[in-house]
mmCIF file of N, CA and C and ligand atoms in Angstrom:
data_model
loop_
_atom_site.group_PDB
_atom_site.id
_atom_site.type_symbol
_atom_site.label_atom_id
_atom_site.label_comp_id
_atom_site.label_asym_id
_atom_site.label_seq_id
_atom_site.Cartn_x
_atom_site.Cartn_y
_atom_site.Cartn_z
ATOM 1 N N UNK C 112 -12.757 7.233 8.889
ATOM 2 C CA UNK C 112 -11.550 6.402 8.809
ATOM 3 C C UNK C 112 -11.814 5.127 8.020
ATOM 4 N N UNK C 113 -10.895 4.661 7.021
ATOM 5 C CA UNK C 113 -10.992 3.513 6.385
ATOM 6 C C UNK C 113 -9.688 2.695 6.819
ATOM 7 N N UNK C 114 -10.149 1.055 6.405
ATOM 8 C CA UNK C 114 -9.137 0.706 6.809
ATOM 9 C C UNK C 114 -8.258 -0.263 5.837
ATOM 10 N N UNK C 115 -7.063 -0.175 5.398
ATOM 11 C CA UNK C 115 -6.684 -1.323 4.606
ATOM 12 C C UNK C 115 -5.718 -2.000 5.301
ATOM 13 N N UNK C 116 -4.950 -3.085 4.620
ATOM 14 C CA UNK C 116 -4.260 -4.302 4.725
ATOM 15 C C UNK C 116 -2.535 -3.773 4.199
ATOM 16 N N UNK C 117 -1.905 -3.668 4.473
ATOM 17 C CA UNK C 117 -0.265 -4.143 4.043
ATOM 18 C C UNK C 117 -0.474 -4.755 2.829
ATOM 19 N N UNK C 118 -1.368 -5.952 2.431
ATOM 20 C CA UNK C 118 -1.162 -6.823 1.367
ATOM 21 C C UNK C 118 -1.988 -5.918 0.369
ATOM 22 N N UNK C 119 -3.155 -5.327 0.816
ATOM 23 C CA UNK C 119 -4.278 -4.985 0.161
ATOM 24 C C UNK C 119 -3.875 -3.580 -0.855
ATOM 25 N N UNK C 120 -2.301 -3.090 -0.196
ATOM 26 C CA UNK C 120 -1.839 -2.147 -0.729
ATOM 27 C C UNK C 120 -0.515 -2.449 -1.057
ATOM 28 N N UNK C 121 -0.301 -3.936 -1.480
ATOM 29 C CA UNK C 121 0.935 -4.171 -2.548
ATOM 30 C C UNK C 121 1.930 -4.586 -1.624
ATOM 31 N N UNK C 122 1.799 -4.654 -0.285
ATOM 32 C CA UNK C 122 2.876 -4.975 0.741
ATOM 33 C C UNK C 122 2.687 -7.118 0.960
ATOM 34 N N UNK C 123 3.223 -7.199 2.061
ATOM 35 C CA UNK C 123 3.421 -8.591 2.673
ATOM 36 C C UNK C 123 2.294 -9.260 3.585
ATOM 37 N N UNK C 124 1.984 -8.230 4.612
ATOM 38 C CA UNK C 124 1.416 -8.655 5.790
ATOM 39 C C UNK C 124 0.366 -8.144 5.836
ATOM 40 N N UNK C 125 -0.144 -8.772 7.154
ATOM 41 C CA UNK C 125 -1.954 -8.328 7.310
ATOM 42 C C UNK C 125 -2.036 -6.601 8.317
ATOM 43 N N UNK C 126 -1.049 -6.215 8.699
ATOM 44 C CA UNK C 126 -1.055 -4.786 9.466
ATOM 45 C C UNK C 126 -1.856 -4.198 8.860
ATOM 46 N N UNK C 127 -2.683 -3.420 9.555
ATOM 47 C CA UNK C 127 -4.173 -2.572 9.051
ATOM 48 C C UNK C 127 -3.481 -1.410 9.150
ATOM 49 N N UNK C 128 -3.975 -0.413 8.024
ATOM 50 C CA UNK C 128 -3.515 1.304 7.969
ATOM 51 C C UNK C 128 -4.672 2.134 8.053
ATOM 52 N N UNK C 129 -5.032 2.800 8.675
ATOM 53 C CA UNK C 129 -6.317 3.064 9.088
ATOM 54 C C UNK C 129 -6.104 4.961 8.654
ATOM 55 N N UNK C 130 -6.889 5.442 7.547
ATOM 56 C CA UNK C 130 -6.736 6.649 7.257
ATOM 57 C C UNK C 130 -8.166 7.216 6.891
ATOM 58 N N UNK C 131 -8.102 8.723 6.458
ATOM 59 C CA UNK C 131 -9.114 9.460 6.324
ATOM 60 C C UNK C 131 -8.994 9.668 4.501
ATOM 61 N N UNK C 132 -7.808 9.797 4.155
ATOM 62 C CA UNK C 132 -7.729 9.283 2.658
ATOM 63 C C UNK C 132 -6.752 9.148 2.188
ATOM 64 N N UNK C 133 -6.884 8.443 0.700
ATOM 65 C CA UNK C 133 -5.844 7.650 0.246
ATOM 66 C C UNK C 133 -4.596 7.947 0.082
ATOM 67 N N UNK C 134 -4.465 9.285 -0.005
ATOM 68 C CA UNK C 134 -3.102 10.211 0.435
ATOM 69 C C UNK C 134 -2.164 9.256 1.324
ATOM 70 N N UNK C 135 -3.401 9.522 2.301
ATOM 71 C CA UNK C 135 -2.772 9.035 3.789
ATOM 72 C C UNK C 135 -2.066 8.119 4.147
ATOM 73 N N UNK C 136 -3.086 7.068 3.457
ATOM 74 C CA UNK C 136 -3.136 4.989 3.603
ATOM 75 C C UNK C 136 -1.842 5.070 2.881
ATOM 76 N N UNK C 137 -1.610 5.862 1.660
ATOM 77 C CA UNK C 137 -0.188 5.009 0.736
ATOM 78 C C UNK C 137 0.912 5.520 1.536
ATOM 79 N N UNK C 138 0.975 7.268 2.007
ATOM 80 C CA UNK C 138 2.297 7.295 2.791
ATOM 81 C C UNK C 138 2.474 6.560 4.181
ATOM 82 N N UNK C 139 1.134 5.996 4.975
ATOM 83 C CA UNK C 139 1.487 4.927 6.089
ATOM 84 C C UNK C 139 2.358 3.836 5.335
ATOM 85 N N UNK C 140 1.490 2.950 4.429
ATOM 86 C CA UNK C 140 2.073 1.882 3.938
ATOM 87 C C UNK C 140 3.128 1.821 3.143
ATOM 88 N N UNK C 141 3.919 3.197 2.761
ATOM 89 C CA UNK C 141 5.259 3.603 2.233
ATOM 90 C C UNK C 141 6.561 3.691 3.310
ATOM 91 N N UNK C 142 5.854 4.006 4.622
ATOM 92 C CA UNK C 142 6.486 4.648 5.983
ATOM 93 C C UNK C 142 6.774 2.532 6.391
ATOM 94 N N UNK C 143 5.637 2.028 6.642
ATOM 95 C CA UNK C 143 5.835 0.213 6.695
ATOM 96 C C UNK C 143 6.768 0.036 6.359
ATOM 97 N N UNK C 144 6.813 -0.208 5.009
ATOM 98 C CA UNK C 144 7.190 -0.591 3.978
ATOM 99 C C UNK C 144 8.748 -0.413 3.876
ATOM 100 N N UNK C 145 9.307 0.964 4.419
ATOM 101 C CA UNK C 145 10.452 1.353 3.992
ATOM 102 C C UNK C 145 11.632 0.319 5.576
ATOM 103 N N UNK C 146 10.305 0.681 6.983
ATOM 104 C CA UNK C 146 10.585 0.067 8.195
ATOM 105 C C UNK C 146 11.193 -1.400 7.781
ATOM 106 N N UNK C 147 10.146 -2.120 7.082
ATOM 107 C CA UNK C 147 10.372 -3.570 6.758
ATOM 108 C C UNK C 147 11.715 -3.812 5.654
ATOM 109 N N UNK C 148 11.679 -2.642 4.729
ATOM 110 C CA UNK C 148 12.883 -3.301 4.076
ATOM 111 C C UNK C 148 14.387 -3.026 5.050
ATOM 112 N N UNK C 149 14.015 -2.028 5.791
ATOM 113 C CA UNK C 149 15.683 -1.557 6.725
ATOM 114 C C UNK C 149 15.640 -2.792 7.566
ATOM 115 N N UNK C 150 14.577 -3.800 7.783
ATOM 116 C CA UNK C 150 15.066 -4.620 8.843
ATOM 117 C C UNK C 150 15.514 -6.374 7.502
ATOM 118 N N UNK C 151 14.977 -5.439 6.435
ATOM 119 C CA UNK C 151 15.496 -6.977 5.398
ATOM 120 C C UNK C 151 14.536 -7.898 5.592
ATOM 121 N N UNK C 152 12.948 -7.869 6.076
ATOM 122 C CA UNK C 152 11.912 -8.247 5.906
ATOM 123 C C UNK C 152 11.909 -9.302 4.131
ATOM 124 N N UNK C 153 12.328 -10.406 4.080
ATOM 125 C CA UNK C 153 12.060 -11.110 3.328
ATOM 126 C C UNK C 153 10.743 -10.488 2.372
ATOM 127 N N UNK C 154 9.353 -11.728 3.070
ATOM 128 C CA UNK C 154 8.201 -11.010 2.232
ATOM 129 C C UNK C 154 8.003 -10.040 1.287
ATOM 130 N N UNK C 155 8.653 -8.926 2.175
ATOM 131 C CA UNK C 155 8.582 -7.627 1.706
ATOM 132 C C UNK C 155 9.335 -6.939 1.566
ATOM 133 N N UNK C 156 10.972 -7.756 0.741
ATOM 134 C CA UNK C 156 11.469 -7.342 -0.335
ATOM 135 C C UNK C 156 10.714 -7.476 -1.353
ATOM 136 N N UNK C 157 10.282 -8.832 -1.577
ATOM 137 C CA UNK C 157 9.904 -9.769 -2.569
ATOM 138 C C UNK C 157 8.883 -8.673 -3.446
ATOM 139 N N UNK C 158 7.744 -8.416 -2.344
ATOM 140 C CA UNK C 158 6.628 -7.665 -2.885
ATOM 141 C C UNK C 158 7.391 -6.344 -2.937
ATOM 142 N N UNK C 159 8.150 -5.852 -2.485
ATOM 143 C CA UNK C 159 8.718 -4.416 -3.441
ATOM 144 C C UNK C 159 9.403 -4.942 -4.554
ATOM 145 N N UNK C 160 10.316 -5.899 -4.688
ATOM 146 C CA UNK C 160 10.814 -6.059 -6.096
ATOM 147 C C UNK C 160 9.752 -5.782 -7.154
ATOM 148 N N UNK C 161 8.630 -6.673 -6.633
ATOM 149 C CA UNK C 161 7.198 -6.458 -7.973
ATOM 150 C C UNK C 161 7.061 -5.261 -7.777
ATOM 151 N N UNK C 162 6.578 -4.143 -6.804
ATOM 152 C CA UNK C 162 6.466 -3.144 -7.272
ATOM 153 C C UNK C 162 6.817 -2.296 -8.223
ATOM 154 N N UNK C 163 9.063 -2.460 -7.774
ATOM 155 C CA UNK C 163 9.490 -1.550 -8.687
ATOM 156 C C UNK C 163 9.731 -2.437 -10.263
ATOM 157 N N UNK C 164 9.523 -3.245 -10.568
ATOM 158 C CA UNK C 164 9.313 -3.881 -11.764
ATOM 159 C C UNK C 164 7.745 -2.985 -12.776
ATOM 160 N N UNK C 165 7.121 -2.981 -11.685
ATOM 161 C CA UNK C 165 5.644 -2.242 -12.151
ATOM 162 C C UNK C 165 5.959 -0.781 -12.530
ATOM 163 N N UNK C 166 6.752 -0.384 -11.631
ATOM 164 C CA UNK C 166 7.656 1.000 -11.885
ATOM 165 C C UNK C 166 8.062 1.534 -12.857
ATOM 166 N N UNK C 167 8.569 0.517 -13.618
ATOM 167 C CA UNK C 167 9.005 0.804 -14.774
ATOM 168 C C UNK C 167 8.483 1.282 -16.158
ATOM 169 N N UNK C 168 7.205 0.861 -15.783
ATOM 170 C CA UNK C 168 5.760 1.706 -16.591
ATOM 171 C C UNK C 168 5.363 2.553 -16.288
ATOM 172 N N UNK C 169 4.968 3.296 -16.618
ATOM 173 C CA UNK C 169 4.427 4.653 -15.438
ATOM 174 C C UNK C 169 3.091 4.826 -15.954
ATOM 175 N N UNK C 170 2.842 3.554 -17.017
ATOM 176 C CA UNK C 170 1.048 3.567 -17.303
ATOM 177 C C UNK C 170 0.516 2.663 -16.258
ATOM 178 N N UNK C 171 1.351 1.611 -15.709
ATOM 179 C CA UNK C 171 1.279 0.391 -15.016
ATOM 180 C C UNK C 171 0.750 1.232 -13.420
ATOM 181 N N UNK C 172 2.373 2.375 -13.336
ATOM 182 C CA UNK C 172 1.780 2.745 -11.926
ATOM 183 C C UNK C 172 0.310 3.632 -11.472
ATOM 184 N N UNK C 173 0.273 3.797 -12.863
ATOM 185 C CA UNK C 173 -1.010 4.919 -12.756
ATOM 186 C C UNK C 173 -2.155 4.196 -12.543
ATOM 187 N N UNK C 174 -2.332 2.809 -13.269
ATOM 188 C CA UNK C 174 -3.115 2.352 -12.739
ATOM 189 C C UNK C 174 -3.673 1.305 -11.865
ATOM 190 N N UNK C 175 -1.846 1.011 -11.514
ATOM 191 C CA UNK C 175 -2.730 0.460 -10.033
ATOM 192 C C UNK C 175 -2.701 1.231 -8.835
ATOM 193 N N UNK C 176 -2.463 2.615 -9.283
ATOM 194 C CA UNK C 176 -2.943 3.476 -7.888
ATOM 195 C C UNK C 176 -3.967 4.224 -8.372
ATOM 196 N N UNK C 177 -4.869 3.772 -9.249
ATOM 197 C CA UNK C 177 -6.173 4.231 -9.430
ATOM 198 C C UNK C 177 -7.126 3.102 -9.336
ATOM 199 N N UNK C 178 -6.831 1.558 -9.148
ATOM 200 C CA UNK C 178 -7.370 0.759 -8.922
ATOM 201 C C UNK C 178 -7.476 0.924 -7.056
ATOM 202 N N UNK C 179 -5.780 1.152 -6.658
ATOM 203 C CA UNK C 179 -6.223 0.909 -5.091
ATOM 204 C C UNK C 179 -6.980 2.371 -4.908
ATOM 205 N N UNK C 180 -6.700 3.528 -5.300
ATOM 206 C CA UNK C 180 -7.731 4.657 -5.269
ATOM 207 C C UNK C 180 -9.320 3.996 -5.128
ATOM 208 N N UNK C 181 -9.712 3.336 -5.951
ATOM 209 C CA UNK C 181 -10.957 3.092 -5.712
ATOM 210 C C UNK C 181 -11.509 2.086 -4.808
ATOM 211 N N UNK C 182 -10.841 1.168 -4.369
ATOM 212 C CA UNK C 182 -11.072 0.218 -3.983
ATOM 213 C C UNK C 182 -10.298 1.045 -2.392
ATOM 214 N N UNK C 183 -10.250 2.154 -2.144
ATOM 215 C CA UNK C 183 -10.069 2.982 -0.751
ATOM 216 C C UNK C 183 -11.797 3.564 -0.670
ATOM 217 N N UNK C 184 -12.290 3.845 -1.964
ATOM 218 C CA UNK C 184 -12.963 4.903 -1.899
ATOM 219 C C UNK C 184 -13.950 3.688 -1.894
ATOM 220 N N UNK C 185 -14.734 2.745 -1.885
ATOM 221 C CA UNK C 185 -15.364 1.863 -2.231
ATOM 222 C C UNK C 185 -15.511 0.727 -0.404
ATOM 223 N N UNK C 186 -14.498 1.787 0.077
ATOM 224 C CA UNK C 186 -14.534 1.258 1.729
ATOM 225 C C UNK C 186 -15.348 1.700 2.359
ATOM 226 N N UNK C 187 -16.079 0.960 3.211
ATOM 227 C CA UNK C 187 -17.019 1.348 4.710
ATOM 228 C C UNK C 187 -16.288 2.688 5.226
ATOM 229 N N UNK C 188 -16.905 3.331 5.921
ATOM 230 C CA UNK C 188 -16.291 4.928 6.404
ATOM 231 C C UNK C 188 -16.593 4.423 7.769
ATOM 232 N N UNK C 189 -15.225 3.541 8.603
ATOM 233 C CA UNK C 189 -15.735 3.839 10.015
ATOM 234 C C UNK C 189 -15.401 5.086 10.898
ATOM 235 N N UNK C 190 -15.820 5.199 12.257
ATOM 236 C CA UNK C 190 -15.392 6.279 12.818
ATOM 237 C C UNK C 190 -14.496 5.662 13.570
HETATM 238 ZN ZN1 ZN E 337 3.589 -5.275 5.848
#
């Protein structure tokens, strides 16, 4: 199990997503993410607006989900 951050994966807050791989971590922090905007979570509009701005590249998205790809894979493996 690894563990990341809400922020550490493009979100607002410090909530830890704790997965076996990166598959995993982005649909937790997509599943957050979608929670926080239905409640109108300020923060984290803000940081989805940047996302889908990044969106709009699809060289942009490739690589910052090959940056957080590595920087999953580059994590301590706890149990
Ligand atoms: Zn969050």
């Amino acid at each position: 199990m690894k563990t990341m951050t809400c922020k550490q994966l493009g979100g607002a807050c410090d909530l830890e997503f704790h997965a076996d791989t990166f598959e995993e971590m982005a649909t937790q922090s997509k599943e957050h993410g979608m929670e926080m905007f239905q409640k109108g979570e300020e923060e984290h509009l803000k940081a989805m607006n940047q996302m889908q701005e990044l969106m709009k590249s699809p060289d942009a998205v490739t690589n910052w989900f090959n940056a957080k790809r590595k920087e999953f894979e580059s994590l301590p493996d706890k149990e």
